[in-house]
Short mmCIF file of C-alpha atoms in Angstrom, two decimals:
data_model
loop_
_atom_site.label_atom_id
_atom_site.label_comp_id
_atom_site.label_asym_id
_atom_site.label_seq_id
_atom_site.Cartn_x
_atom_site.Cartn_y
_atom_site.Cartn_z
CA MET A 842 2.06 -30.52 -14.89
CA VAL A 843 0.97 -28.42 -17.86
CA SER A 844 -1.90 -29.72 -19.98
CA HIS A 845 -1.59 -30.46 -23.70
CA GLN A 846 -4.15 -27.73 -24.43
CA VAL A 847 -2.00 -25.13 -22.69
CA LEU A 848 1.03 -26.17 -24.73
CA GLN A 849 -0.77 -26.03 -28.07
CA GLY A 850 0.70 -23.20 -30.10
CA TYR A 851 3.62 -22.84 -27.69
CA ASN A 852 7.16 -23.27 -28.98
CA THR A 853 7.95 -26.63 -27.38
CA SER A 854 11.61 -26.45 -28.40
CA MET A 855 11.88 -23.30 -26.28
CA LEU A 856 10.21 -25.12 -23.37
CA LEU A 857 12.70 -27.98 -23.65
CA GLU A 858 15.54 -25.48 -23.71
CA GLU A 859 14.35 -23.30 -20.82
CA LYS A 860 13.02 -26.25 -18.73
CA PHE A 861 10.09 -24.28 -17.26
CA ILE A 862 7.05 -22.23 -18.22
CA ARG A 863 5.57 -19.23 -16.45
CA ILE A 864 1.84 -18.52 -16.78
CA SER A 865 0.73 -15.01 -15.82
CA PRO A 866 -1.59 -13.71 -14.52
CA PHE A 867 -2.60 -16.81 -12.60
CA ALA A 868 -2.28 -16.56 -8.82
CA ASN A 869 -5.44 -14.53 -8.22
CA ARG A 870 -7.62 -17.25 -9.69
CA LEU A 871 -6.45 -19.59 -6.92
CA SER A 872 -7.95 -17.19 -4.39
CA PHE A 873 -11.40 -18.48 -5.23
CA ASP A 874 -11.02 -22.02 -6.51
CA ALA A 875 -8.29 -23.82 -4.57
CA PRO A 876 -9.21 -26.26 -1.76
CA PRO A 877 -8.62 -25.16 1.87
CA ALA A 878 -5.36 -27.10 2.25
CA VAL A 879 -3.85 -25.32 -0.77
CA GLN A 880 -5.08 -21.96 0.48
CA ARG A 881 -3.38 -22.52 3.83
CA LEU A 882 -0.17 -23.48 2.04
CA ARG A 883 -0.27 -20.31 -0.08
CA CYS A 884 -0.83 -18.15 2.98
CA LEU A 885 1.89 -19.83 5.04
CA ALA A 886 4.33 -19.56 2.15
CA ASN A 887 3.60 -15.85 1.81
CA TYR A 888 3.78 -14.88 5.49
CA GLU A 889 6.05 -17.55 7.00
CA ALA A 890 8.39 -18.98 4.36
CA LEU A 891 9.14 -15.95 2.16
CA ARG A 892 11.78 -13.55 3.44
CA PHE A 893 13.40 -10.41 2.13
CA SER A 894 17.05 -10.72 1.18
CA ASN A 895 19.54 -10.10 3.99
CA PRO A 896 20.60 -6.59 2.83
CA ILE A 897 16.97 -5.41 2.65
CA ALA A 898 15.99 -7.10 5.92
CA SER A 899 19.01 -5.67 7.74
CA LEU A 900 18.38 -2.08 6.64
CA GLY A 901 14.64 -2.43 7.20
CA GLU A 902 15.17 -3.61 10.77
CA SER A 903 17.57 -0.73 11.39
CA LEU A 904 15.03 1.80 10.15
CA VAL A 905 12.31 0.29 12.34
CA SER A 906 14.61 0.70 15.36
CA ARG A 907 15.44 4.29 14.42
CA MET A 908 11.77 5.10 13.89
CA LYS A 909 10.95 3.75 17.34
CA GLU A 910 13.80 5.75 18.87
CA ARG A 911 12.34 8.91 17.32
CA SER A 912 8.91 8.05 18.75
CA THR A 913 9.85 8.11 22.43
CA SER A 914 6.96 10.44 23.33
CA SER A 915 4.55 7.69 22.18
CA ASN A 916 6.51 4.78 23.67
CA GLY A 917 8.03 3.84 20.34
CA LYS A 918 4.72 3.74 18.49
CA TYR A 919 4.37 5.43 15.13
CA VAL A 920 1.91 5.79 12.27
CA ALA A 921 2.89 4.60 8.79
CA VAL A 922 1.28 6.31 5.79
CA HIS A 923 1.46 4.91 2.27
CA LEU A 924 1.27 7.92 -0.06
CA ARG A 925 0.97 7.41 -3.83
CA TYR A 926 1.59 10.88 -5.24
CA GLU A 927 4.54 10.16 -7.50
CA GLU A 928 4.59 11.76 -10.94
CA ASP A 929 3.80 8.54 -12.81
CA MET A 930 0.92 7.75 -10.45
CA VAL A 931 -0.60 11.21 -10.88
CA ALA A 932 -0.12 11.01 -14.65
CA PHE A 933 -1.68 7.55 -14.94
CA SER A 934 -4.70 8.62 -12.87
CA CYS A 935 -5.51 11.42 -15.37
CA CYS A 936 -6.74 13.52 -12.44
CA VAL A 937 -6.33 17.30 -12.40
CA TYR A 938 -5.13 19.09 -9.28
CA ASP A 939 -4.11 22.77 -9.45
CA GLY A 940 -4.88 22.68 -13.17
CA GLY A 941 -1.96 24.91 -14.08
CA LYS A 942 -0.02 24.78 -17.31
CA GLN A 943 3.09 23.36 -15.65
CA GLU A 944 1.14 20.46 -14.18
CA LYS A 945 -0.52 19.75 -17.54
CA ASP A 946 2.82 19.82 -19.35
CA ASP A 947 4.42 17.56 -16.74
CA MET A 948 1.57 15.05 -16.86
CA ASP A 949 1.39 15.00 -20.67
CA ALA A 950 5.14 14.37 -20.86
CA ALA A 951 4.97 11.63 -18.20
CA ARG A 952 2.12 9.85 -19.99
CA GLU A 953 3.96 9.93 -23.30
CA ARG A 954 7.15 8.58 -21.69
CA GLY A 955 5.39 5.81 -19.85
CA TRP A 956 2.50 4.80 -22.08
CA LYS A 957 3.25 6.04 -25.64
CA GLY A 958 -0.07 7.43 -26.85
CA LYS A 959 -2.32 5.29 -24.63
CA PHE A 960 -4.14 8.36 -23.36
CA THR A 961 -4.30 10.30 -26.62
CA ARG A 962 -5.62 7.68 -29.02
CA PRO A 963 -8.84 8.55 -30.92
CA GLY A 964 -12.01 7.97 -28.95
CA ARG A 965 -10.30 8.07 -25.56
CA LYS A 966 -12.34 10.33 -23.27
CA ILE A 967 -10.92 11.41 -19.93
CA GLN A 968 -13.17 13.00 -17.31
CA PRO A 969 -11.08 14.20 -14.34
CA GLY A 970 -14.12 15.42 -12.41
CA LEU A 971 -15.82 12.03 -12.65
CA LEU A 972 -12.60 10.27 -11.66
CA ARG A 973 -12.38 12.38 -8.51
CA THR A 974 -16.05 11.84 -7.64
CA ASN A 975 -15.52 8.09 -7.97
CA GLY A 976 -12.55 8.19 -5.60
CA LYS A 977 -9.96 7.35 -8.25
CA CYS A 978 -7.62 10.29 -7.70
CA PRO A 979 -4.49 9.88 -5.55
CA LEU A 980 -4.62 11.97 -2.38
CA THR A 981 -2.24 14.91 -2.24
CA PRO A 982 0.11 15.38 0.74
CA LEU A 983 -2.09 18.29 1.86
CA GLU A 984 -5.24 16.16 1.73
CA VAL A 985 -3.53 13.37 3.67
CA GLY A 986 -2.38 15.85 6.32
CA LEU A 987 -5.84 17.36 6.72
CA MET A 988 -7.41 13.91 6.90
CA LEU A 989 -5.03 12.74 9.62
CA ARG A 990 -5.40 15.91 11.69
CA GLY A 991 -9.16 15.59 11.39
CA MET A 992 -8.93 11.98 12.56
CA GLY A 993 -7.24 13.09 15.76
CA PHE A 994 -3.52 12.80 15.02
CA ASP A 995 -1.78 15.97 16.23
CA ASN A 996 1.60 17.57 15.55
CA THR A 997 3.31 15.33 18.12
CA THR A 998 2.44 12.18 16.13
CA SER A 999 5.41 10.29 14.70
CA ILE A 1000 4.73 9.61 11.04
CA TYR A 1001 6.62 7.32 8.68
CA LEU A 1002 5.87 8.20 5.07
CA ALA A 1003 6.22 5.33 2.60
CA SER A 1004 6.38 6.58 -0.97
CA GLY A 1005 8.46 7.11 -4.05
CA LYS A 1006 9.54 10.58 -5.15
CA ILE A 1007 6.57 12.89 -4.55
CA TYR A 1008 5.54 14.95 -7.55
CA ASN A 1009 6.72 18.56 -7.14
CA SER A 1010 7.76 17.67 -3.58
CA GLU A 1011 9.39 21.04 -2.87
CA LYS A 1012 5.92 22.59 -2.99
CA ASN A 1013 3.52 19.75 -2.22
CA MET A 1014 5.25 18.41 0.91
CA ILE A 1015 5.36 21.78 2.74
CA PRO A 1016 1.84 21.62 4.29
CA LEU A 1017 2.20 17.97 5.36
CA LEU A 1018 5.54 18.69 7.06
CA GLU A 1019 4.07 21.73 8.80
CA MET A 1020 1.21 19.64 10.18
CA PHE A 1021 3.49 16.74 11.16
CA PRO A 1022 7.01 18.01 11.94
CA LEU A 1023 8.07 14.58 13.25
CA LEU A 1024 7.51 12.99 9.84
CA GLN A 1025 10.26 10.65 8.63
CA THR A 1026 11.02 8.79 5.41
CA LYS A 1027 13.60 6.18 4.51
CA GLU A 1028 15.69 9.03 3.08
CA THR A 1029 15.71 10.88 6.42
CA LEU A 1030 16.22 7.77 8.57
CA ALA A 1031 18.98 6.18 6.48
CA THR A 1032 22.24 7.62 5.22
CA ALA A 1033 22.90 8.09 1.52
CA GLU A 1034 25.53 5.35 1.76
CA GLU A 1035 23.04 2.91 3.27
CA LEU A 1036 20.47 3.56 0.53
CA ALA A 1037 22.96 3.57 -2.34
CA PRO A 1038 22.74 -0.21 -3.13
CA PHE A 1039 18.93 0.07 -3.45
CA LYS A 1040 18.53 3.55 -4.94
CA ASN A 1041 18.05 2.53 -8.56
CA TYR A 1042 15.65 -0.34 -7.81
CA SER A 1043 12.11 0.81 -7.04
CA SER A 1044 10.98 -2.63 -5.83
CA ARG A 1045 13.85 -2.83 -3.33
CA MET A 1046 13.09 0.66 -2.04
CA ALA A 1047 9.45 -0.36 -1.69
CA ALA A 1048 10.53 -3.46 0.26
CA ILE A 1049 12.30 -1.22 2.79
CA ASP A 1050 9.14 0.86 3.15
CA TYR A 1051 7.16 -2.36 3.56
CA MET A 1052 9.25 -3.49 6.53
CA VAL A 1053 8.89 -0.18 8.37
CA CYS A 1054 5.13 -0.08 7.72
CA LEU A 1055 4.75 -3.68 8.88
CA HIS A 1056 5.81 -2.80 12.43
CA SER A 1057 3.86 0.45 12.80
CA GLU A 1058 1.14 0.93 15.39
CA VAL A 1059 -1.26 2.19 12.71
CA PHE A 1060 -1.07 1.75 8.94
CA VAL A 1061 -2.84 4.29 6.71
CA THR A 1062 -3.41 3.37 3.08
CA THR A 1063 -4.40 6.10 0.63
CA GLN A 1064 -4.50 4.12 -2.62
CA GLY A 1065 -5.17 0.58 -3.78
CA GLY A 1066 -2.56 -1.82 -5.12
CA ASN A 1067 -0.54 -4.86 -4.09
CA PHE A 1068 1.60 -2.99 -1.53
CA PRO A 1069 -1.22 -2.03 0.88
CA HIS A 1070 -3.23 -5.21 0.27
CA PHE A 1071 -0.34 -7.53 1.11
CA LEU A 1072 0.67 -5.31 4.01
CA MET A 1073 -2.80 -5.33 5.56
CA GLY A 1074 -2.92 -9.11 5.34
CA HIS A 1075 0.62 -9.51 6.70
CA ARG A 1076 -0.16 -7.26 9.66
CA ARG A 1077 -3.36 -9.20 10.40
CA TYR A 1078 -1.42 -12.45 10.29
CA LEU A 1079 1.53 -11.14 12.30
CA TYR A 1080 -0.55 -9.58 15.07
CA GLY A 1081 -3.29 -12.20 15.30
CA GLY A 1082 -5.88 -9.86 13.79
CA HIS A 1083 -5.10 -6.98 16.13
CA SER A 1084 -3.60 -4.60 13.59
CA LYS A 1085 -4.88 -1.06 13.24
CA THR A 1086 -5.53 0.02 9.68
CA ILE A 1087 -7.15 3.15 8.29
CA ARG A 1088 -8.65 2.89 4.83
CA PRO A 1089 -10.40 6.18 4.02
CA ASP A 1090 -13.46 6.27 1.80
CA LYS A 1091 -12.08 8.35 -1.07
CA ARG A 1092 -15.47 8.97 -2.62
CA LYS A 1093 -16.66 10.60 0.58
CA LEU A 1094 -13.34 12.41 0.94
CA ALA A 1095 -13.72 13.95 -2.51
CA VAL A 1096 -17.10 15.40 -1.56
CA ILE A 1097 -15.81 16.67 1.79
CA PHE A 1098 -12.63 18.24 0.39
CA ASP A 1099 -14.63 19.99 -2.32
CA ASN A 1100 -16.99 21.47 0.28
CA LEU A 1101 -14.82 22.71 3.15
CA ASN A 1102 -16.95 25.79 3.83
CA ALA A 1103 -18.79 23.93 6.61
CA GLY A 1104 -15.85 24.56 8.97
CA TRP A 1105 -13.29 22.58 10.94
CA LYS A 1106 -15.73 21.08 13.49
CA SER A 1107 -17.87 19.57 10.77
CA PHE A 1108 -14.79 18.33 8.90
CA LYS A 1109 -13.33 16.74 12.03
CA ARG A 1110 -16.62 15.05 12.83
CA SER A 1111 -16.67 13.54 9.34
CA MET A 1112 -13.06 12.36 9.64
CA LEU A 1113 -13.58 10.78 13.06
CA ASN A 1114 -16.66 9.01 11.74
CA MET A 1115 -14.67 7.74 8.76
CA ARG A 1116 -11.91 6.50 11.03
CA SER A 1117 -14.37 4.67 13.28
CA HIS A 1118 -15.87 2.88 10.29
CA SER A 1119 -12.47 1.89 8.92
CA ASP A 1120 -10.79 -1.44 9.58
CA SER A 1121 -9.39 -0.13 12.84
CA LYS A 1122 -8.81 -3.36 14.75
CA GLY A 1123 -9.80 -6.99 14.94
CA ILE A 1124 -9.87 -10.10 12.77
CA MET A 1125 -11.58 -9.54 9.43
CA LEU A 1126 -13.01 -12.71 7.91
CA LYS A 1127 -12.36 -13.34 4.22
CA ARG A 1128 -15.43 -13.08 2.01
CA ILE A 1129 -15.88 -15.11 -1.17
CA ASN A 1130 -14.26 -12.64 -3.56
CA ASP A 1131 -11.58 -11.33 -1.18
CA SER A 1132 -7.89 -12.12 -1.58
CA ILE A 1133 -6.44 -14.59 0.89
CA TYR A 1134 -3.35 -12.39 1.11
CA THR A 1135 -5.37 -9.42 2.37
CA TYR A 1136 -7.73 -11.53 4.50
CA PRO A 1137 -5.80 -14.57 5.80
CA CYS A 1138 -8.61 -15.59 8.17
CA PRO A 1139 -10.15 -18.15 8.24
CA ASP A 1140 -8.32 -20.00 5.43
CA CYS A 1141 -4.90 -19.66 7.00
CA MET A 1142 -4.56 -17.52 10.08
CA CYS A 1143 -7.40 -18.87 12.20
CA HIS A 1144 -6.35 -22.45 11.42
CA VAL A 1145 -2.78 -21.70 12.50
CA ARG A 1146 -3.83 -19.91 15.70
CA LYS A 1147 -6.16 -22.76 16.63
CA THR A 1148 -3.40 -25.32 16.07
CA GLU A 1149 -0.96 -23.31 18.16
CA ASN A 1150 -3.47 -23.00 21.01
CA ASN A 1151 -4.18 -26.74 20.95
CA GLN A 1152 -0.48 -27.54 21.06
CA THR A 1153 0.02 -25.13 23.96
CA SER A 1154 -2.90 -26.54 25.97
CA SER A 1155 -1.59 -30.08 25.50
CA VAL A 1156 1.80 -29.28 27.01
CA PRO A 1157 1.93 -30.68 30.59
#
């Protein structure tokens, strides 16, 4: 039902013709206001009823199997890393990395293509240093590699890298690959023929990444967004709360990376401390302003687990 107030000013003839109306954004408001029964329904729909299409699910399952086969030294366990260092992401962040002319030209061109003057309009002030200090800058492949090595993952660790096309990948991926030679991506696990039906659809490629990340032993998120938030919640739901997630404090990372003179021992100590304070394992209860999709307990997950346990205990 749509109220009369909502329809005021709307072209009702179009509504009669199309037969439906879509209101966006809307779903996030339900996170805070809907009654418990509706919240449980939303959660169950998201993590039980919704499925990827058969082509995506089939390829995703194949890549999970291949990733496990390549992780025999760790009994099929692997670490999934979500890296957001694509050109459009770097451009949108307005952060500065090597600061060279080529990077500036690339970023200016990308911003103009994607946002048509949004970042050059009068009065717009961009402060890259402040953005970095506030933890707003995407981590580079080098920074991710150093962080993981400092957290105790060595060169025998099987890594699955979920990402789009990394900006200047020929240069930027070299240090990460040197630190983690067993690193895989969907492009290295799948054949060109297998990826061809999805290649020109970023959301479908992301769905394949999602499936491989979902079944990893550890999930490392390096940037906010719907992908990691849904994935963290899905893993909590799927594994009864026992999903290992690493969410680095990017504000602290910025300070540490900008002051590496203290040496490796000090850096490693900081990284291990950050890892221990991350959401490493266990059920995380949803707070008032948290999303039910990221924190399915207690609104959905705990209710379901309790029901399942009661049903099991009642079986003679």
